[in-house]
PDB file of C-alpha atoms in Angstrom:
ATOM      1  CA  MET C   6      39.410  41.234  76.348  1.00  0.00           C
ATOM      2  CA  ALA C   7      40.564  37.747  77.260  1.00  0.00           C
ATOM      3  CA  ARG C   8      43.219  36.214  75.118  1.00  0.00           C
ATOM      4  CA  ILE C   9      42.332  32.457  73.713  1.00  0.00           C
ATOM      5  CA  LYS C  10      45.043  30.337  74.412  1.00  0.00           C
ATOM      6  CA  PRO C  11      46.826  28.290  71.609  1.00  0.00           C
ATOM      7  CA  GLN C  12      45.229  24.956  72.983  1.00  0.00           C
ATOM      8  CA  ALA C  13      41.853  26.618  72.534  1.00  0.00           C
ATOM      9  CA  LEU C  14      42.297  27.553  69.031  1.00  0.00           C
ATOM     10  CA  LEU C  15      43.619  24.130  68.155  1.00  0.00           C
ATOM     11  CA  ASN C  16      40.350  22.465  69.679  1.00  0.00           C
ATOM     12  CA  GLN C  17      38.404  24.998  67.878  1.00  0.00           C
ATOM     13  CA  SER C  18      39.546  24.174  64.141  1.00  0.00           C
ATOM     14  CA  LYS C  19      39.164  20.559  64.960  1.00  0.00           C
ATOM     15  CA  LYS C  20      35.560  21.296  65.923  1.00  0.00           C
ATOM     16  CA  LYS C  21      34.673  23.030  62.431  1.00  0.00           C
ATOM     17  CA  LYS C  22      32.986  20.824  59.947  1.00  0.00           C
ATOM     18  CA  GLY C  23      34.922  19.668  56.985  1.00  0.00           C
ATOM     19  CA  PRO C  24      33.211  18.807  53.515  1.00  0.00           C
ATOM     20  CA  SER C  25      29.835  16.833  54.004  1.00  0.00           C
ATOM     21  CA  ARG C  26      30.146  13.240  52.826  1.00  0.00           C
ATOM     22  CA  ILE C  27      27.359  11.337  50.741  1.00  0.00           C
ATOM     23  CA  SER C  28      26.346   8.329  52.767  1.00  0.00           C
ATOM     24  CA  ILE C  29      26.371   5.078  51.009  1.00  0.00           C
ATOM     25  CA  SER C  30      22.660   4.575  51.667  1.00  0.00           C
ATOM     26  CA  THR C  31      21.814   7.871  49.599  1.00  0.00           C
ATOM     27  CA  ILE C  32      24.132   6.707  46.871  1.00  0.00           C
ATOM     28  CA  VAL C  33      22.111   3.417  46.701  1.00  0.00           C
ATOM     29  CA  VAL C  34      18.775   5.348  46.619  1.00  0.00           C
ATOM     30  CA  CYS C  35      20.099   7.619  43.785  1.00  0.00           C
ATOM     31  CA  ASN C  36      21.048   4.743  41.891  1.00  0.00           C
ATOM     32  CA  LEU C  37      17.994   2.865  42.059  1.00  0.00           C
ATOM     33  CA  VAL C  38      15.513   5.982  41.181  1.00  0.00           C
ATOM     34  CA  VAL C  39      17.901   6.065  38.049  1.00  0.00           C
ATOM     35  CA  ALA C  40      17.651   2.350  37.235  1.00  0.00           C
ATOM     36  CA  VAL C  41      13.843   2.839  37.672  1.00  0.00           C
ATOM     37  CA  VAL C  42      13.657   5.796  35.374  1.00  0.00           C
ATOM     38  CA  VAL C  43      15.633   4.021  32.692  1.00  0.00           C
ATOM     39  CA  LEU C  44      13.539   0.830  33.126  1.00  0.00           C
ATOM     40  CA  SER C  45      10.507   2.926  32.590  1.00  0.00           C
ATOM     41  CA  LEU C  46      11.874   4.567  29.317  1.00  0.00           C
ATOM     42  CA  VAL C  47      12.812   1.393  28.003  1.00  0.00           C
ATOM     43  CA  THR C  48       9.487  -0.244  29.035  1.00  0.00           C
ATOM     44  CA  THR C  49       7.557   2.596  27.156  1.00  0.00           C
ATOM     45  CA  TYR C  50       9.700   2.399  24.387  1.00  0.00           C
ATOM     46  CA  ARG C  51       9.287  -1.454  23.981  1.00  0.00           C
ATOM     47  CA  HIS C  52       5.414  -0.750  24.544  1.00  0.00           C
ATOM     48  CA  TRP C  53       5.160   1.756  21.732  1.00  0.00           C
ATOM     49  CA  SER C  54       7.431   0.040  19.385  1.00  0.00           C
ATOM     50  CA  GLN C  55       5.370  -3.218  19.989  1.00  0.00           C
ATOM     51  CA  ARG C  56       1.981  -1.141  19.124  1.00  0.00           C
ATOM     52  CA  SER C  57       3.607   0.183  16.102  1.00  0.00           C
ATOM     53  CA  ARG C  58       4.512  -3.563  14.762  1.00  0.00           C
ATOM     54  CA  ASN C  59       1.171  -4.547  15.516  1.00  0.00           C
ATOM     55  CA  ALA C  60      -0.470  -1.757  13.620  1.00  0.00           C
ATOM     56  CA  ILE C  61       1.823  -2.478  10.368  1.00  0.00           C
ATOM     57  CA  GLU C  62       1.172  -6.294  11.134  1.00  0.00           C
ATOM     58  CA  THR C  63      -2.800  -5.576  11.175  1.00  0.00           C
ATOM     59  CA  GLN C  64      -2.738  -3.412   7.991  1.00  0.00           C
ATOM     60  CA  SER C  65      -0.840  -5.853   6.316  1.00  0.00           C
ATOM     61  CA  GLN C  66      -3.043  -8.673   7.250  1.00  0.00           C
ATOM     62  CA  ARG C  67      -6.003  -6.595   6.233  1.00  0.00           C
ATOM     63  CA  PHE C  68      -4.479  -6.102   2.954  1.00  0.00           C
ATOM     64  CA  GLU C  69      -3.785  -9.926   2.559  1.00  0.00           C
ATOM     65  CA  ASP C  70      -7.248 -10.554   3.555  1.00  0.00           C
ATOM     66  CA  THR C  71      -8.576  -8.219   1.126  1.00  0.00           C
ATOM     67  CA  ASN C  72      -6.472  -9.833  -1.554  1.00  0.00           C
ATOM     68  CA  ALA C  73      -7.622 -13.172  -0.575  1.00  0.00           C
ATOM     69  CA  ALA C  74     -11.072 -12.043  -0.587  1.00  0.00           C
ATOM     70  CA  SER C  75     -10.920 -10.715  -4.220  1.00  0.00           C
ATOM     71  CA  GLU C  76      -9.168 -13.815  -5.161  1.00  0.00           C
ATOM     72  CA  GLN C  77     -11.590 -15.983  -3.816  1.00  0.00           C
ATOM     73  CA  LYS C  78     -14.490 -13.936  -5.402  1.00  0.00           C
ATOM     74  CA  SER C  79     -12.828 -14.231  -8.754  1.00  0.00           C
ATOM     75  CA  TYR C  80     -12.327 -17.956  -8.070  1.00  0.00           C
ATOM     76  CA  ASP C  81     -16.240 -18.200  -6.861  1.00  0.00           C
ATOM     77  CA  LEU C  82     -17.256 -16.592 -10.054  1.00  0.00           C
ATOM     78  CA  PRO C  83     -18.061 -18.755 -13.190  1.00  0.00           C
ATOM     79  CA  GLY C  84     -15.601 -19.420 -15.637  1.00  0.00           C
ATOM     80  CA  TYR C  85     -17.306 -20.694 -18.427  1.00  0.00           C
ATOM     81  CA  ALA C  86     -20.802 -20.320 -20.357  1.00  0.00           C
ATOM     82  CA  ASP C  87     -22.634 -22.346 -22.752  1.00  0.00           C
ATOM     83  CA  ILE C  88     -24.354 -20.068 -25.430  1.00  0.00           C
ATOM     84  CA  SER C  89     -27.288 -22.015 -26.891  1.00  0.00           C
ATOM     85  CA  THR C  90     -28.129 -20.628 -30.402  1.00  0.00           C
ATOM     86  CA  SER C  91     -30.760 -21.557 -32.961  1.00  0.00           C
ATOM     87  CA  LYS C  92     -27.705 -23.188 -35.000  1.00  0.00           C
ATOM     88  CA  GLY C  93     -26.326 -25.033 -31.987  1.00  0.00           C
ATOM     89  CA  LEU C  94     -24.337 -24.955 -28.737  1.00  0.00           C
ATOM     90  CA  ILE C  95     -20.959 -22.533 -28.294  1.00  0.00           C
ATOM     91  CA  THR C  96     -19.061 -23.194 -25.222  1.00  0.00           C
ATOM     92  CA  VAL C  97     -16.889 -20.176 -24.131  1.00  0.00           C
ATOM     93  CA  GLU C  98     -14.173 -19.686 -21.524  1.00  0.00           C
ATOM     94  CA  LEU C  99     -14.196 -16.292 -19.821  1.00  0.00           C
ATOM     95  CA  PHE C 100     -11.406 -13.979 -18.815  1.00  0.00           C
ATOM     96  CA  LYS C 101     -12.228 -13.220 -15.524  1.00  0.00           C
ATOM     97  CA  ASP C 102      -8.541 -11.959 -14.921  1.00  0.00           C
ATOM     98  CA  ALA C 103      -7.698 -10.281 -18.260  1.00  0.00           C
ATOM     99  CA  SER C 104     -11.050  -8.529 -18.447  1.00  0.00           C
ATOM    100  CA  PRO C 105     -12.729  -8.470 -15.170  1.00  0.00           C
ATOM    101  CA  GLU C 106     -15.092  -5.618 -15.628  1.00  0.00           C
ATOM    102  CA  ALA C 107     -16.651  -6.875 -19.137  1.00  0.00           C
ATOM    103  CA  VAL C 108     -16.620 -10.312 -17.357  1.00  0.00           C
ATOM    104  CA  ASP C 109     -18.644  -8.991 -14.431  1.00  0.00           C
ATOM    105  CA  ARG C 110     -21.099  -6.987 -16.699  1.00  0.00           C
ATOM    106  CA  PHE C 111     -21.683 -10.238 -18.861  1.00  0.00           C
ATOM    107  CA  LEU C 112     -22.291 -12.442 -15.760  1.00  0.00           C
ATOM    108  CA  ASP C 113     -24.639  -9.809 -14.421  1.00  0.00           C
ATOM    109  CA  LEU C 114     -26.379  -9.612 -17.557  1.00  0.00           C
ATOM    110  CA  CYS C 115     -26.851 -13.296 -17.838  1.00  0.00           C
ATOM    111  CA  GLN C 116     -28.501 -13.262 -14.549  1.00  0.00           C
ATOM    112  CA  LYS C 117     -31.019 -10.934 -15.823  1.00  0.00           C
ATOM    113  CA  ASP C 118     -31.518 -12.973 -19.078  1.00  0.00           C
ATOM    114  CA  HIS C 119     -30.553  -9.897 -21.002  1.00  0.00           C
ATOM    115  CA  PHE C 120     -29.170 -12.450 -24.056  1.00  0.00           C
ATOM    116  CA  LYS C 121     -32.246 -14.443 -24.138  1.00  0.00           C
ATOM    117  CA  GLY C 122     -33.565 -14.198 -27.736  1.00  0.00           C
ATOM    118  CA  MET C 123     -30.985 -11.643 -28.682  1.00  0.00           C
ATOM    119  CA  PRO C 124     -30.722 -12.069 -32.725  1.00  0.00           C
ATOM    120  CA  PHE C 125     -27.470 -11.904 -34.648  1.00  0.00           C
ATOM    121  CA  HIS C 126     -28.043  -8.848 -36.594  1.00  0.00           C
ATOM    122  CA  ARG C 127     -24.769  -8.732 -38.208  1.00  0.00           C
ATOM    123  CA  VAL C 128     -22.713 -11.677 -40.001  1.00  0.00           C
ATOM    124  CA  ILE C 129     -19.562 -10.735 -42.034  1.00  0.00           C
ATOM    125  CA  LYS C 130     -17.923 -13.700 -43.345  1.00  0.00           C
ATOM    126  CA  ASN C 131     -14.505 -14.515 -42.728  1.00  0.00           C
ATOM    127  CA  TYR C 132     -14.895 -11.750 -40.005  1.00  0.00           C
ATOM    128  CA  LEU C 133     -17.084 -12.011 -37.525  1.00  0.00           C
ATOM    129  CA  VAL C 134     -20.628 -12.722 -36.230  1.00  0.00           C
ATOM    130  CA  GLN C 135     -22.429 -10.016 -33.795  1.00  0.00           C
ATOM    131  CA  ALA C 136     -25.382 -10.378 -31.887  1.00  0.00           C
ATOM    132  CA  GLY C 137     -27.387  -7.477 -30.002  1.00  0.00           C
ATOM    133  CA  HIS C 138     -30.708  -6.184 -29.246  1.00  0.00           C
ATOM    134  CA  SER C 139     -30.241  -2.850 -31.292  1.00  0.00           C
ATOM    135  CA  GLN C 140     -28.167  -1.868 -34.290  1.00  0.00           C
ATOM    136  CA  SER C 141     -24.545  -1.659 -33.407  1.00  0.00           C
ATOM    137  CA  SER C 142     -22.918   1.840 -32.996  1.00  0.00           C
ATOM    138  CA  ILE C 143     -19.942   0.978 -35.169  1.00  0.00           C
ATOM    139  CA  PRO C 144     -20.776   1.579 -38.864  1.00  0.00           C
ATOM    140  CA  VAL C 145     -20.675  -1.084 -41.195  1.00  0.00           C
ATOM    141  CA  GLU C 146     -18.236   0.815 -43.300  1.00  0.00           C
ATOM    142  CA  GLU C 147     -15.673   1.093 -40.618  1.00  0.00           C
ATOM    143  CA  TRP C 148     -15.869  -2.866 -40.002  1.00  0.00           C
ATOM    144  CA  THR C 149     -15.594  -3.559 -43.689  1.00  0.00           C
ATOM    145  CA  SER C 150     -12.893  -1.107 -44.373  1.00  0.00           C
ATOM    146  CA  LYS C 151     -10.714  -2.725 -41.398  1.00  0.00           C
ATOM    147  CA  GLY C 152     -11.578  -5.703 -42.894  1.00  0.00           C
ATOM    148  CA  LYS C 153      -9.836  -4.800 -46.319  1.00  0.00           C
ATOM    149  CA  LEU C 154      -7.035  -3.370 -44.605  1.00  0.00           C
ATOM    150  CA  ARG C 155      -6.517  -6.486 -42.688  1.00  0.00           C
ATOM    151  CA  GLY C 156      -4.704  -8.464 -45.521  1.00  0.00           C
ATOM    152  CA  ARG C 157      -2.209  -5.762 -45.736  1.00  0.00           C
ATOM    153  CA  LEU C 158      -1.225  -5.543 -42.135  1.00  0.00           C
ATOM    154  CA  ASN C 159       1.940  -7.479 -41.096  1.00  0.00           C
ATOM    155  CA  THR C 160       1.442  -6.829 -37.301  1.00  0.00           C
ATOM    156  CA  SER C 161       0.953  -9.683 -35.173  1.00  0.00           C
ATOM    157  CA  PRO C 162      -2.807 -10.467 -34.263  1.00  0.00           C
ATOM    158  CA  LYS C 163      -4.250  -9.030 -31.280  1.00  0.00           C
ATOM    159  CA  HIS C 164      -7.550 -10.938 -31.481  1.00  0.00           C
ATOM    160  CA  GLU C 165      -7.470 -14.441 -32.697  1.00  0.00           C
ATOM    161  CA  ALA C 166     -10.400 -16.023 -34.519  1.00  0.00           C
ATOM    162  CA  PHE C 167     -13.116 -17.504 -32.468  1.00  0.00           C
ATOM    163  CA  MET C 168     -12.622 -14.720 -29.658  1.00  0.00           C
ATOM    164  CA  LEU C 169     -15.539 -13.495 -27.739  1.00  0.00           C
ATOM    165  CA  GLY C 170     -16.060  -9.718 -26.837  1.00  0.00           C
ATOM    166  CA  THR C 171     -18.228  -6.714 -27.333  1.00  0.00           C
ATOM    167  CA  PRO C 172     -17.967  -3.464 -29.165  1.00  0.00           C
ATOM    168  CA  LYS C 173     -16.365  -0.497 -27.241  1.00  0.00           C
ATOM    169  CA  THR C 174     -19.006   2.256 -27.382  1.00  0.00           C
ATOM    170  CA  LYS C 175     -19.451   5.831 -25.617  1.00  0.00           C
ATOM    171  CA  GLY C 176     -22.394   4.461 -23.817  1.00  0.00           C
ATOM    172  CA  ASN C 177     -20.761   1.062 -22.819  1.00  0.00           C
ATOM    173  CA  ASN C 178     -22.323   1.605 -19.130  1.00  0.00           C
ATOM    174  CA  ASN C 179     -25.637   0.877 -20.777  1.00  0.00           C
ATOM    175  CA  ASN C 180     -26.421  -2.712 -20.231  1.00  0.00           C
ATOM    176  CA  LYS C 181     -28.622  -2.081 -23.552  1.00  0.00           C
ATOM    177  CA  ASP C 182     -25.408  -1.279 -25.589  1.00  0.00           C
ATOM    178  CA  PHE C 183     -23.953  -4.648 -24.493  1.00  0.00           C
ATOM    179  CA  GLU C 184     -23.580  -6.933 -27.318  1.00  0.00           C
ATOM    180  CA  LEU C 185     -21.755 -10.194 -28.027  1.00  0.00           C
ATOM    181  CA  LEU C 186     -19.255 -10.448 -30.821  1.00  0.00           C
ATOM    182  CA  ILE C 187     -17.361 -13.794 -32.129  1.00  0.00           C
ATOM    183  CA  THR C 188     -14.672 -13.228 -34.327  1.00  0.00           C
ATOM    184  CA  THR C 189     -14.421 -15.895 -37.364  1.00  0.00           C
ATOM    185  CA  ALA C 190     -10.591 -14.804 -38.435  1.00  0.00           C
ATOM    186  CA  PRO C 191      -7.717 -12.802 -36.952  1.00  0.00           C
ATOM    187  CA  ILE C 192      -8.474  -9.157 -36.172  1.00  0.00           C
ATOM    188  CA  PRO C 193      -5.132  -7.417 -35.616  1.00  0.00           C
ATOM    189  CA  ASP C 194      -6.326  -3.709 -36.374  1.00  0.00           C
ATOM    190  CA  LEU C 195      -9.475  -3.547 -33.944  1.00  0.00           C
ATOM    191  CA  ASN C 196      -7.849  -3.404 -30.706  1.00  0.00           C
ATOM    192  CA  ASP C 197      -9.370   0.090 -29.949  1.00  0.00           C
ATOM    193  CA  GLN C 198     -12.831  -0.953 -30.750  1.00  0.00           C
ATOM    194  CA  LEU C 199     -13.117  -4.303 -29.123  1.00  0.00           C
ATOM    195  CA  ILE C 200     -12.956  -5.420 -25.541  1.00  0.00           C
ATOM    196  CA  VAL C 201     -12.183  -9.566 -25.601  1.00  0.00           C
ATOM    197  CA  PHE C 202     -13.342 -11.202 -22.776  1.00  0.00           C
ATOM    198  CA  GLY C 203     -13.449 -14.645 -23.554  1.00  0.00           C
ATOM    199  CA  ARG C 204     -12.803 -17.453 -26.244  1.00  0.00           C
ATOM    200  CA  VAL C 205     -14.710 -20.313 -27.802  1.00  0.00           C
ATOM    201  CA  LEU C 206     -13.629 -23.477 -26.488  1.00  0.00           C
ATOM    202  CA  LYS C 207     -16.339 -25.855 -28.365  1.00  0.00           C
ATOM    203  CA  GLY C 208     -18.819 -25.152 -31.024  1.00  0.00           C
ATOM    204  CA  GLU C 209     -16.621 -23.591 -33.435  1.00  0.00           C
ATOM    205  CA  ASP C 210     -18.528 -25.196 -36.361  1.00  0.00           C
ATOM    206  CA  VAL C 211     -21.660 -23.730 -34.721  1.00  0.00           C
ATOM    207  CA  VAL C 212     -20.208 -20.173 -35.379  1.00  0.00           C
ATOM    208  CA  GLN C 213     -18.986 -21.384 -38.859  1.00  0.00           C
ATOM    209  CA  GLU C 214     -22.363 -22.183 -39.624  1.00  0.00           C
ATOM    210  CA  ILE C 215     -23.792 -18.722 -38.493  1.00  0.00           C
ATOM    211  CA  GLU C 216     -21.209 -17.245 -40.366  1.00  0.00           C
ATOM    212  CA  GLU C 217     -22.479 -19.017 -43.789  1.00  0.00           C
ATOM    213  CA  VAL C 218     -26.128 -17.582 -43.602  1.00  0.00           C
ATOM    214  CA  ASP C 219     -27.161 -15.325 -46.106  1.00  0.00           C
ATOM    215  CA  THR C 220     -27.106 -11.594 -45.524  1.00  0.00           C
ATOM    216  CA  ASP C 221     -28.444  -8.539 -47.348  1.00  0.00           C
ATOM    217  CA  GLU C 222     -26.016  -5.636 -48.459  1.00  0.00           C
ATOM    218  CA  HIS C 223     -26.134  -4.557 -45.003  1.00  0.00           C
ATOM    219  CA  TYR C 224     -24.808  -7.813 -43.575  1.00  0.00           C
ATOM    220  CA  GLN C 225     -27.834  -8.624 -41.926  1.00  0.00           C
ATOM    221  CA  PRO C 226     -28.965 -12.297 -41.892  1.00  0.00           C
ATOM    222  CA  LYS C 227     -31.939 -12.672 -44.164  1.00  0.00           C
ATOM    223  CA  SER C 228     -33.413 -15.488 -41.750  1.00  0.00           C
ATOM    224  CA  GLN C 229     -34.028 -15.279 -38.059  1.00  0.00           C
ATOM    225  CA  ILE C 230     -31.107 -16.521 -36.045  1.00  0.00           C
ATOM    226  CA  GLY C 231     -30.222 -15.676 -32.307  1.00  0.00           C
ATOM    227  CA  ILE C 232     -29.370 -16.781 -29.002  1.00  0.00           C
ATOM    228  CA  ILE C 233     -31.712 -18.866 -26.968  1.00  0.00           C
ATOM    229  CA  SER C 234     -30.349 -19.011 -23.558  1.00  0.00           C
ATOM    230  CA  VAL C 235     -27.012 -18.551 -21.751  1.00  0.00           C
ATOM    231  CA  ILE C 236     -26.072 -20.799 -19.052  1.00  0.00           C
ATOM    232  CA  LEU C 237     -23.237 -19.950 -16.757  1.00  0.00           C
ATOM    233  CA  LYS C 238     -20.648 -22.981 -15.558  1.00  0.00           C
ATOM    234  CA  ARG C 239     -18.022 -22.922 -12.908  1.00  0.00           C
ATOM    235  CA  GLU C 240     -16.623 -26.124 -14.726  1.00  0.00           C
ATOM    236  CA  LEU C 241     -16.338 -27.811 -18.094  1.00  0.00           C
TER     237      LEU C 241
END
């Protein structure tokens, strides 16, 4: 076997490849790929973040639009009514914000002429006058017993004089049971039986004139007295 000379061995070792070096172009390409990936991730995050913000803003806008529509509807509804009776005219203000459901029913019934020809079937002096197409579901004894207790109560009145309301009844969703009641004195102890949805602005003297009519032992007027018509108004 032929012997390899030392010089040949040296030349062979020089020819052996050392560790491969990464070229500058490869490094640049890798950096570009990483930059593209990062940019893509940032763009995607911004896109979905913007969509999320838009969705929240849309929901908020819808909520505001709903509130605005509700407020606009409440603003557009008549806030006053002229109640023409056989004794004269009574002008009332409606509590659209405080008692919206009762006011809505009252306005709807006015459109249907529900109160036209409605008689005052109960008159309790220094207490209230009440109009309805049927006898009240609240017994007279309960009204009068409350009236006797009224003088001994020291609580502040929840219902002042000349407030417009309707009695609470089990069948209160029945339009036939919707009656009108005007207090002629503070009634602090009937909060659980009355829904107050307005107050008299003009015509207190007419209410007092109705209050002064002669009644029988059941507090029913001896002479016919009632509501002729109700005219709704947006302004006085």
